Tab-separated table of C-alpha atoms in Angstrom:
chain	number	residue	atom	x	y	z
A	435	MET	CA	24.376	-8.485	-33.442
A	436	LYS	CA	26.120	-5.443	-34.931
A	437	VAL	CA	29.829	-5.814	-35.718
A	438	ALA	CA	32.167	-2.962	-36.679
A	439	ILE	CA	35.409	-3.620	-38.543
A	440	THR	CA	38.381	-1.238	-38.429
A	441	GLY	CA	42.162	-1.177	-38.908
A	442	LEU	CA	42.035	-1.744	-42.673
A	443	ARG	CA	42.131	0.833	-45.459
A	444	GLY	CA	38.968	-0.411	-47.150
A	445	ILE	CA	37.376	-3.032	-49.411
A	446	PRO	CA	37.196	-4.148	-52.175
A	447	ASP	CA	40.276	-3.930	-54.409
A	448	VAL	CA	42.438	-2.012	-51.936
A	449	MET	CA	46.105	-3.047	-51.776
A	450	GLY	CA	47.265	-4.890	-48.655
A	451	GLY	CA	47.122	-8.212	-46.856
A	452	VAL	CA	44.686	-7.032	-44.169
A	453	GLU	CA	42.432	-5.625	-46.875
A	454	THR	CA	42.455	-8.900	-48.833
A	455	HIS	CA	41.797	-10.812	-45.607
A	456	CYS	CA	38.684	-8.736	-44.886
A	457	GLU	CA	37.483	-8.778	-48.495
A	458	GLU	CA	37.586	-12.569	-48.506
A	459	MET	CA	36.345	-13.260	-44.984
A	460	LEU	CA	33.640	-10.735	-44.159
A	461	PRO	CA	31.163	-11.623	-46.938
A	462	ARG	CA	31.563	-15.274	-45.931
A	463	VAL	CA	30.829	-14.420	-42.282
A	464	LYS	CA	27.709	-12.589	-43.447
A	465	GLY	CA	26.744	-15.554	-45.622
A	466	ILE	CA	26.888	-18.097	-42.806
A	467	ASP	CA	25.364	-15.715	-40.248
A	468	PRO	CA	22.881	-13.449	-42.105
A	469	LYS	CA	21.606	-11.860	-38.894
A	470	LEU	CA	24.985	-10.223	-38.321
A	471	ASN	CA	25.029	-6.551	-39.285
A	472	ILE	CA	28.638	-5.982	-40.424
A	473	THR	CA	30.012	-2.497	-41.107
A	474	VAL	CA	33.543	-1.780	-42.308
A	475	PHE	CA	34.727	1.680	-41.301
A	476	ALA	CA	37.148	2.427	-44.138
A	477	ARG	CA	39.711	5.208	-44.471
A	478	ALA	CA	38.234	7.931	-46.662
A	479	PRO	CA	41.245	8.386	-49.018
A	480	TYR	CA	41.050	4.713	-50.108
A	481	VAL	CA	37.369	4.410	-51.026
A	482	LYS	CA	35.418	6.158	-53.780
A	483	LYS	CA	32.102	6.718	-52.010
A	484	PRO	CA	31.125	7.708	-48.441
A	485	GLU	CA	28.807	4.701	-48.083
A	486	TYR	CA	28.159	1.559	-50.129
A	487	GLU	CA	27.611	-2.165	-49.810
A	488	PHE	CA	29.976	-4.975	-50.798
A	489	ARG	CA	28.504	-8.500	-50.914
A	490	GLY	CA	26.215	-7.890	-47.947
A	491	VAL	CA	28.782	-5.903	-45.923
A	492	SER	CA	28.240	-2.182	-45.351
A	493	VAL	CA	31.244	0.085	-45.955
A	494	VAL	CA	31.291	3.572	-44.414
A	495	SER	CA	34.218	5.982	-44.789
A	496	VAL	CA	35.694	7.813	-41.806
A	497	PRO	CA	38.090	10.781	-41.891
A	498	SER	CA	41.742	9.808	-42.161
A	499	PRO	CA	44.855	11.798	-43.083
A	500	ALA	CA	46.969	10.431	-45.940
A	501	SER	CA	49.968	9.975	-43.644
A	502	VAL	CA	52.418	7.085	-43.331
A	503	TRP	CA	51.858	6.496	-39.626
A	504	ARG	CA	49.042	8.804	-38.450
A	505	GLU	CA	46.322	7.550	-40.797
A	506	ALA	CA	45.765	4.170	-39.103
A	507	ILE	CA	45.409	5.472	-35.573
A	508	THR	CA	43.273	8.465	-36.632
A	509	ALA	CA	40.922	6.321	-38.717
A	510	THR	CA	40.620	3.764	-35.905
A	511	PHE	CA	39.786	6.477	-33.376
A	512	ASN	CA	37.066	7.811	-35.676
A	513	ALA	CA	35.794	4.277	-36.325
A	514	ILE	CA	35.482	3.560	-32.593
A	515	LEU	CA	33.465	6.745	-32.087
A	516	ALA	CA	31.278	5.852	-35.084
A	517	ALA	CA	30.750	2.337	-33.721
A	518	ARG	CA	29.612	3.762	-30.394
A	519	ARG	CA	27.322	6.255	-32.133
A	520	ASP	CA	25.763	3.462	-34.205
A	521	SER	CA	25.248	1.226	-31.144
A	522	MET	CA	27.557	-1.540	-32.366
A	523	ASP	CA	28.010	-4.564	-30.109
A	524	VAL	CA	31.450	-5.729	-31.253
A	525	ILE	CA	34.376	-3.972	-32.886
A	526	HIS	CA	36.954	-6.108	-34.685
A	527	ILE	CA	40.292	-4.279	-34.867
A	528	HIS	CA	42.795	-5.501	-37.440
A	529	ALA	CA	46.572	-5.080	-36.863
A	530	ILE	CA	48.543	-4.053	-33.810
A	531	GLY	CA	48.878	-0.348	-34.647
A	532	PRO	CA	45.115	0.237	-34.492
A	533	ALA	CA	44.951	-2.118	-31.482
A	534	LEU	CA	46.573	0.660	-29.435
A	535	LEU	CA	43.019	2.014	-29.035
A	536	THR	CA	41.574	-1.235	-27.653
A	537	PRO	CA	41.264	0.243	-24.116
A	538	LEU	CA	39.199	3.147	-25.506
A	539	ALA	CA	36.825	0.762	-27.247
A	540	ARG	CA	36.377	-1.276	-24.053
A	541	LEU	CA	35.926	1.896	-21.981
A	542	ILE	CA	32.950	3.027	-24.057
A	543	GLY	CA	31.270	-0.357	-23.777
A	544	LEU	CA	32.266	-2.260	-26.942
A	545	LYS	CA	33.314	-5.896	-27.006
A	546	VAL	CA	36.637	-6.126	-28.871
A	547	VAL	CA	38.260	-8.719	-31.106
A	548	VAL	CA	41.812	-7.985	-32.281
A	549	THR	CA	43.440	-9.803	-35.180
A	550	HIS	CA	47.235	-9.757	-34.928
A	551	HIS	CA	48.433	-9.887	-38.540
A	552	GLY	CA	52.146	-9.813	-37.773
A	553	GLU	CA	54.919	-8.076	-35.860
A	554	ASP	CA	54.698	-4.752	-37.674
A	555	TYR	CA	57.321	-3.194	-35.395
A	556	ASN	CA	59.903	-5.261	-37.298
A	557	ARG	CA	59.239	-3.420	-40.550
A	558	ALA	CA	62.271	-1.580	-41.862
A	559	LYS	CA	60.397	1.674	-42.493
A	560	TRP	CA	59.705	2.405	-38.823
A	561	GLY	CA	61.955	4.437	-36.540
A	562	PRO	CA	62.288	3.989	-32.760
A	563	PHE	CA	59.114	5.861	-31.753
A	564	PRO	CA	56.726	4.147	-34.204
A	565	ARG	CA	58.243	0.787	-33.202
A	566	PHE	CA	57.529	1.599	-29.549
A	567	VAL	CA	53.952	2.594	-30.392
A	568	LEU	CA	53.405	-0.655	-32.325
A	569	ARG	CA	54.752	-2.745	-29.452
A	570	MET	CA	52.388	-0.922	-27.107
A	571	GLY	CA	49.577	-1.605	-29.571
A	572	GLU	CA	50.367	-5.311	-29.381
A	573	ARG	CA	50.443	-5.192	-25.585
A	574	PHE	CA	47.230	-3.175	-25.240
A	575	GLY	CA	45.412	-5.317	-27.798
A	576	ILE	CA	46.275	-8.558	-26.037
A	577	ARG	CA	45.691	-7.245	-22.527
A	578	PHE	CA	42.358	-5.504	-23.135
A	579	ALA	CA	40.666	-7.347	-26.033
A	580	ASN	CA	37.958	-9.874	-25.279
A	581	HIS	CA	39.606	-12.171	-27.807
A	582	VAL	CA	42.753	-12.126	-29.953
A	583	ILE	CA	43.232	-13.906	-33.286
A	584	ALA	CA	46.760	-14.646	-34.533
A	585	VAL	CA	47.180	-15.518	-38.214
A	586	SER	CA	50.115	-17.951	-37.973
A	587	PRO	CA	50.981	-20.846	-35.640
A	588	SER	CA	54.398	-19.439	-34.727
A	589	LEU	CA	52.869	-16.058	-33.845
A	590	THR	CA	50.190	-17.756	-31.750
A	591	LYS	CA	52.835	-19.703	-29.834
A	592	ARG	CA	54.945	-16.598	-29.229
A	593	LEU	CA	51.985	-14.544	-27.993
A	594	ARG	CA	50.839	-17.270	-25.612
A	595	GLN	CA	54.356	-17.536	-24.198
A	596	SER	CA	54.795	-13.758	-23.914
A	597	PHE	CA	51.324	-13.131	-22.446
A	598	PRO	CA	50.494	-16.284	-20.444
A	599	LYS	CA	47.595	-14.655	-18.556
A	600	ALA	CA	45.872	-14.004	-21.890
A	601	SER	CA	46.657	-17.439	-23.359
A	602	SER	CA	43.063	-18.695	-23.187
A	603	ARG	CA	41.895	-15.647	-25.151
A	604	ILE	CA	44.347	-16.149	-28.052
A	605	SER	CA	43.296	-18.317	-31.013
A	606	TYR	CA	45.078	-19.326	-34.202
A	607	ILE	CA	42.958	-18.623	-37.269
A	608	PRO	CA	45.031	-18.353	-40.468
A	609	ASN	CA	44.650	-16.275	-43.568
A	610	GLY	CA	43.063	-18.223	-46.402
A	611	ALA	CA	43.872	-19.274	-49.957
A	612	PRO	CA	41.299	-17.530	-52.161
A	613	GLU	CA	39.567	-18.614	-55.320
A	614	LEU	CA	40.501	-15.652	-57.500
A	615	PRO	CA	37.981	-14.603	-60.170
A	616	LEU	CA	38.497	-15.332	-63.847
A	617	ALA	CA	40.223	-12.560	-65.773
A	618	PRO	CA	39.405	-10.989	-69.152
A	619	GLY	CA	42.559	-12.672	-70.444
A	620	ASP	CA	44.452	-9.652	-71.742
A	621	ALA	CA	47.104	-9.199	-69.041
A	622	LEU	CA	49.913	-10.988	-70.865
A	623	SER	CA	49.437	-8.908	-73.998
A	624	ARG	CA	49.119	-5.671	-72.012
A	625	PHE	CA	52.475	-6.257	-70.314
A	626	SER	CA	54.206	-7.967	-73.277
A	627	LEU	CA	54.623	-11.277	-71.454
A	628	GLU	CA	54.740	-14.896	-72.570
A	629	PRO	CA	53.514	-17.874	-70.527
A	630	ARG	CA	56.180	-19.380	-68.212
A	631	LYS	CA	58.740	-16.819	-69.395
A	632	TYR	CA	58.588	-14.524	-66.384
A	633	VAL	CA	59.305	-14.564	-62.657
A	634	MET	CA	56.640	-12.844	-60.576
A	635	ALA	CA	56.474	-11.035	-57.236
A	636	VAL	CA	53.443	-9.385	-55.619
A	637	ALA	CA	54.174	-6.812	-52.919
A	638	ARG	CA	54.023	-3.223	-51.812
A	639	LEU	CA	57.141	-1.285	-52.795
A	640	VAL	CA	58.568	-1.094	-49.274
A	641	PRO	CA	61.963	-2.288	-47.946
A	642	GLU	CA	60.734	-5.236	-45.864
A	643	LYS	CA	59.349	-6.959	-48.967
A	644	GLY	CA	62.922	-7.530	-50.189
A	645	LEU	CA	62.252	-6.592	-53.812
A	646	HIS	CA	65.714	-5.037	-54.077
A	647	ASP	CA	67.179	-8.495	-53.395
A	648	LEU	CA	65.035	-10.050	-56.107
A	649	ILE	CA	65.984	-7.371	-58.638
A	650	LYS	CA	69.713	-7.849	-57.910
A	651	ALA	CA	69.411	-11.658	-58.032
A	652	HIS	CA	67.452	-11.531	-61.300
A	653	ALA	CA	70.228	-9.415	-62.815
A	654	GLN	CA	72.661	-12.303	-62.183
A	655	ILE	CA	70.730	-14.782	-64.326
A	656	HIS	CA	70.389	-14.703	-68.101
A	657	ASP	CA	67.721	-17.231	-69.018
A	658	GLY	CA	65.448	-14.858	-70.934
A	659	ARG	CA	62.768	-14.663	-68.247
A	660	LYS	CA	61.441	-11.234	-67.363
A	661	LEU	CA	60.837	-10.096	-63.801
A	662	VAL	CA	57.276	-8.882	-63.163
A	663	ILE	CA	56.543	-6.942	-59.969
A	664	VAL	CA	52.867	-6.403	-59.163
A	665	GLY	CA	52.070	-3.760	-56.565
A	666	ASP	CA	52.622	-0.150	-55.645
A	667	ALA	CA	53.629	2.044	-52.730
A	668	ASP	CA	50.997	3.380	-50.331
A	669	HIS	CA	53.021	6.568	-50.189
A	670	ALA	CA	55.841	7.453	-52.595
A	671	SER	CA	59.263	7.140	-50.953
A	672	ASP	CA	62.933	7.215	-51.879
A	673	TYR	CA	62.880	3.428	-51.734
A	674	SER	CA	59.946	2.983	-54.102
A	675	LYS	CA	61.469	5.496	-56.496
A	676	SER	CA	64.783	3.608	-56.396
A	677	LEU	CA	63.009	0.388	-57.407
A	678	LEU	CA	61.082	1.988	-60.250
A	679	LYS	CA	64.351	3.161	-61.805
A	680	TYR	CA	65.038	-0.468	-62.756
A	681	GLU	CA	61.979	-0.657	-64.996
A	682	GLY	CA	62.919	-1.617	-68.530
A	683	GLU	CA	62.764	-4.382	-71.101
A	684	ASN	CA	63.472	-7.161	-68.579
A	685	ILE	CA	61.749	-5.734	-65.488
A	686	VAL	CA	58.055	-4.863	-65.580
A	687	PHE	CA	56.253	-2.929	-62.847
A	688	THR	CA	52.513	-3.396	-63.369
A	689	GLY	CA	51.275	-1.294	-60.470
A	690	LEU	CA	48.244	-2.405	-58.475
A	691	GLN	CA	46.065	-4.912	-60.371
A	692	ASP	CA	42.577	-6.315	-59.828
A	693	ARG	CA	42.177	-9.862	-58.577
A	694	GLY	CA	41.215	-11.282	-61.956
A	695	THR	CA	44.377	-9.914	-63.533
A	696	LEU	CA	46.377	-11.328	-60.620
A	697	ARG	CA	44.957	-14.765	-61.328
A	698	GLU	CA	45.987	-14.592	-64.980
A	699	LEU	CA	49.497	-13.503	-64.020
A	700	TYR	CA	49.835	-16.202	-61.342
A	701	GLU	CA	48.595	-18.969	-63.649
A	702	ASN	CA	51.035	-18.064	-66.405
A	703	ALA	CA	54.101	-17.289	-64.287
A	704	GLY	CA	57.114	-19.575	-64.468
A	705	LEU	CA	57.830	-18.871	-60.800
A	706	PHE	CA	56.415	-16.823	-57.926
A	707	VAL	CA	59.055	-15.388	-55.566
A	708	MET	CA	58.529	-13.807	-52.149
A	709	PRO	CA	61.862	-12.415	-50.849
A	710	SER	CA	60.316	-10.734	-47.781
A	711	TYR	CA	62.055	-9.882	-44.527
A	712	HIS	CA	58.709	-9.469	-42.760
A	713	GLU	CA	55.238	-10.991	-43.223
A	714	GLY	CA	52.234	-12.118	-41.209
A	715	LEU	CA	50.929	-15.217	-42.947
A	716	PRO	CA	51.525	-13.973	-46.497
A	717	ILE	CA	48.316	-13.746	-48.507
A	718	ALA	CA	50.177	-13.199	-51.791
A	719	ALA	CA	51.847	-16.595	-51.324
A	720	LEU	CA	48.490	-18.189	-50.516
A	721	GLU	CA	47.039	-16.632	-53.672
A	722	ALA	CA	49.910	-18.018	-55.736
A	723	GLY	CA	49.480	-21.435	-54.133
A	724	SER	CA	45.767	-21.410	-54.906
A	725	CYS	CA	46.723	-20.960	-58.584
A	726	SER	CA	49.332	-23.785	-58.484
A	727	THR	CA	52.112	-21.302	-59.258
A	728	PRO	CA	55.605	-22.724	-58.583
A	729	MET	CA	56.838	-20.941	-55.482
A	730	LEU	CA	60.127	-19.801	-53.911
A	731	LEU	CA	60.077	-17.985	-50.553
A	732	SER	CA	62.527	-16.445	-48.102
A	733	ASP	CA	63.018	-18.531	-44.977
A	734	ILE	CA	61.443	-16.167	-42.461
A	735	GLN	CA	59.186	-17.917	-39.951
A	736	PRO	CA	55.816	-16.712	-41.341
A	737	ASN	CA	56.780	-18.130	-44.747
A	738	LEU	CA	57.930	-21.374	-43.143
A	739	ASP	CA	54.520	-21.550	-41.433
A	740	ILE	CA	52.970	-22.232	-44.844
A	741	GLY	CA	54.591	-25.652	-44.573
A	742	LEU	CA	56.255	-26.148	-47.961
A	743	PRO	CA	59.205	-28.526	-48.430
A	744	GLU	CA	62.650	-27.169	-47.587
A	745	SER	CA	63.551	-26.818	-51.277
A	746	HIS	CA	61.028	-23.971	-51.621
A	747	TYR	CA	62.987	-21.666	-49.304
A	748	PHE	CA	66.184	-19.600	-49.531
A	749	PRO	CA	68.081	-17.626	-46.832
A	750	VAL	CA	66.458	-14.218	-46.468
A	751	GLY	CA	68.639	-11.370	-47.765
A	752	ASP	CA	71.116	-13.679	-49.521
A	753	GLN	CA	71.085	-12.406	-53.106
A	754	GLY	CA	73.581	-15.031	-54.269
A	755	ALA	CA	71.523	-17.890	-52.871
A	756	LEU	CA	68.407	-16.415	-54.431
A	757	ALA	CA	70.128	-16.157	-57.828
A	758	GLU	CA	71.178	-19.796	-57.577
A	759	ALA	CA	67.637	-20.804	-56.646
A	760	LEU	CA	66.165	-18.911	-59.595
A	761	VAL	CA	68.027	-21.035	-62.139
A	762	ARG	CA	67.062	-24.408	-60.655
A	763	PRO	CA	64.424	-26.457	-62.546
A	764	THR	CA	60.923	-25.111	-61.992
A	765	HIS	CA	59.514	-28.532	-61.085
A	766	LEU	CA	61.375	-28.278	-57.766
A	767	TYR	CA	59.011	-25.485	-56.763
A	768	ARG	CA	55.665	-27.009	-57.749
A	769	VAL	CA	52.793	-26.761	-55.283
A	770	ASP	CA	49.372	-28.398	-54.970
A	771	ALA	CA	46.476	-25.932	-55.115
A	772	SER	CA	44.078	-28.405	-53.503
A	773	GLU	CA	46.373	-28.693	-50.482
A	774	PHE	CA	46.426	-24.918	-50.101
A	775	HIS	CA	42.624	-24.738	-50.218
A	776	ARG	CA	42.375	-27.554	-47.674
A	777	LYS	CA	44.797	-26.020	-45.167
A	778	PHE	CA	43.772	-22.407	-45.659
A	779	ASP	CA	40.003	-22.578	-46.189
A	780	TRP	CA	38.264	-19.186	-46.071
A	781	ASP	CA	34.895	-20.788	-45.311
A	782	GLN	CA	36.266	-22.471	-42.182
A	783	ILE	CA	38.036	-19.236	-41.228
A	784	ALA	CA	34.722	-17.368	-41.474
A	785	ILE	CA	32.950	-19.975	-39.314
A	786	GLN	CA	35.656	-19.744	-36.634
A	787	THR	CA	35.590	-15.940	-36.668
A	788	SER	CA	31.797	-15.786	-36.415
A	789	SER	CA	31.887	-18.185	-33.448
A	790	ILE	CA	34.268	-15.813	-31.645
A	791	TYR	CA	31.853	-12.884	-32.132
A	792	HIS	CA	29.061	-14.926	-30.540
A	793	LYS	CA	31.297	-16.308	-27.786
A	794	ILE	CA	32.349	-12.905	-26.449
A	795	MET	CA	28.722	-11.720	-26.345
A	796	ILE	CA	27.686	-14.486	-23.935
């Protein structure tokens, strides 16, 4: 069986939750099902070579403009045509924007799996027309796909209620908690950090990640801990520039970092904070949990779906409540890495995903 993957920017080491999802899952799918021929059709601006292999998975670049909202749909269109040209059997479309083209993929004879990674139309950066397009992408993906995967239990429930005729074709398969690679061990010295003496966030520099709330809340506390923000903006914006202006002695912006460096930063952080207004099932939080990093999250439903005790959550957007939470004893926010690996097991996720590919080909 030949399976095409689209909707993501690329793998490996490309910023984004969908990208991390595919980087973790696809090699595992190949490992348990070696006869599968898996090809990721990546967006050309995000990969360094036109064609290469990553842990048994082929990666082929397709043309894509470097545009905030046109790149995903253009790259997906080109990926669908490439999948048809290469006689693929299945195309797995990630995210509801690219899912807008699900009817095209079905029309040219491909079986389609869509993974719904979250309600992207709720992101602050989108205006009315992009929000409409994303909602149509959700509708088209669910109506026309052979199978739909939702990454959180609350999203699965909502989709089954909203699209009852498609209920039997919607499955809950979560994101996973990865085993991050060991790092060289120089991250703390590079960023002038000391173990347990910094608060950490990992996110793109976009409004829905709530980093402005974290920066304002951190400014209200004076316990000597630095704030470390790991991540970058896909495209420079007024918002990302406004955040970067806060960089100084007590606030460190590291930019995008490799997974080994992330592990070192997670393992030495005093606290991981996710102040997001919008998520799917947040992979950055699952990464932090897999490293036993104490964790504080906004109380949006996708974060609640992780299933931590109530003390680990604060009201989204409430900078005062977040400041109060930051000064509470760290032991209140401890998590169990083994529990994260048990609940969010990438190997089981790969097995479930592979079974869906085979099921829709029957």
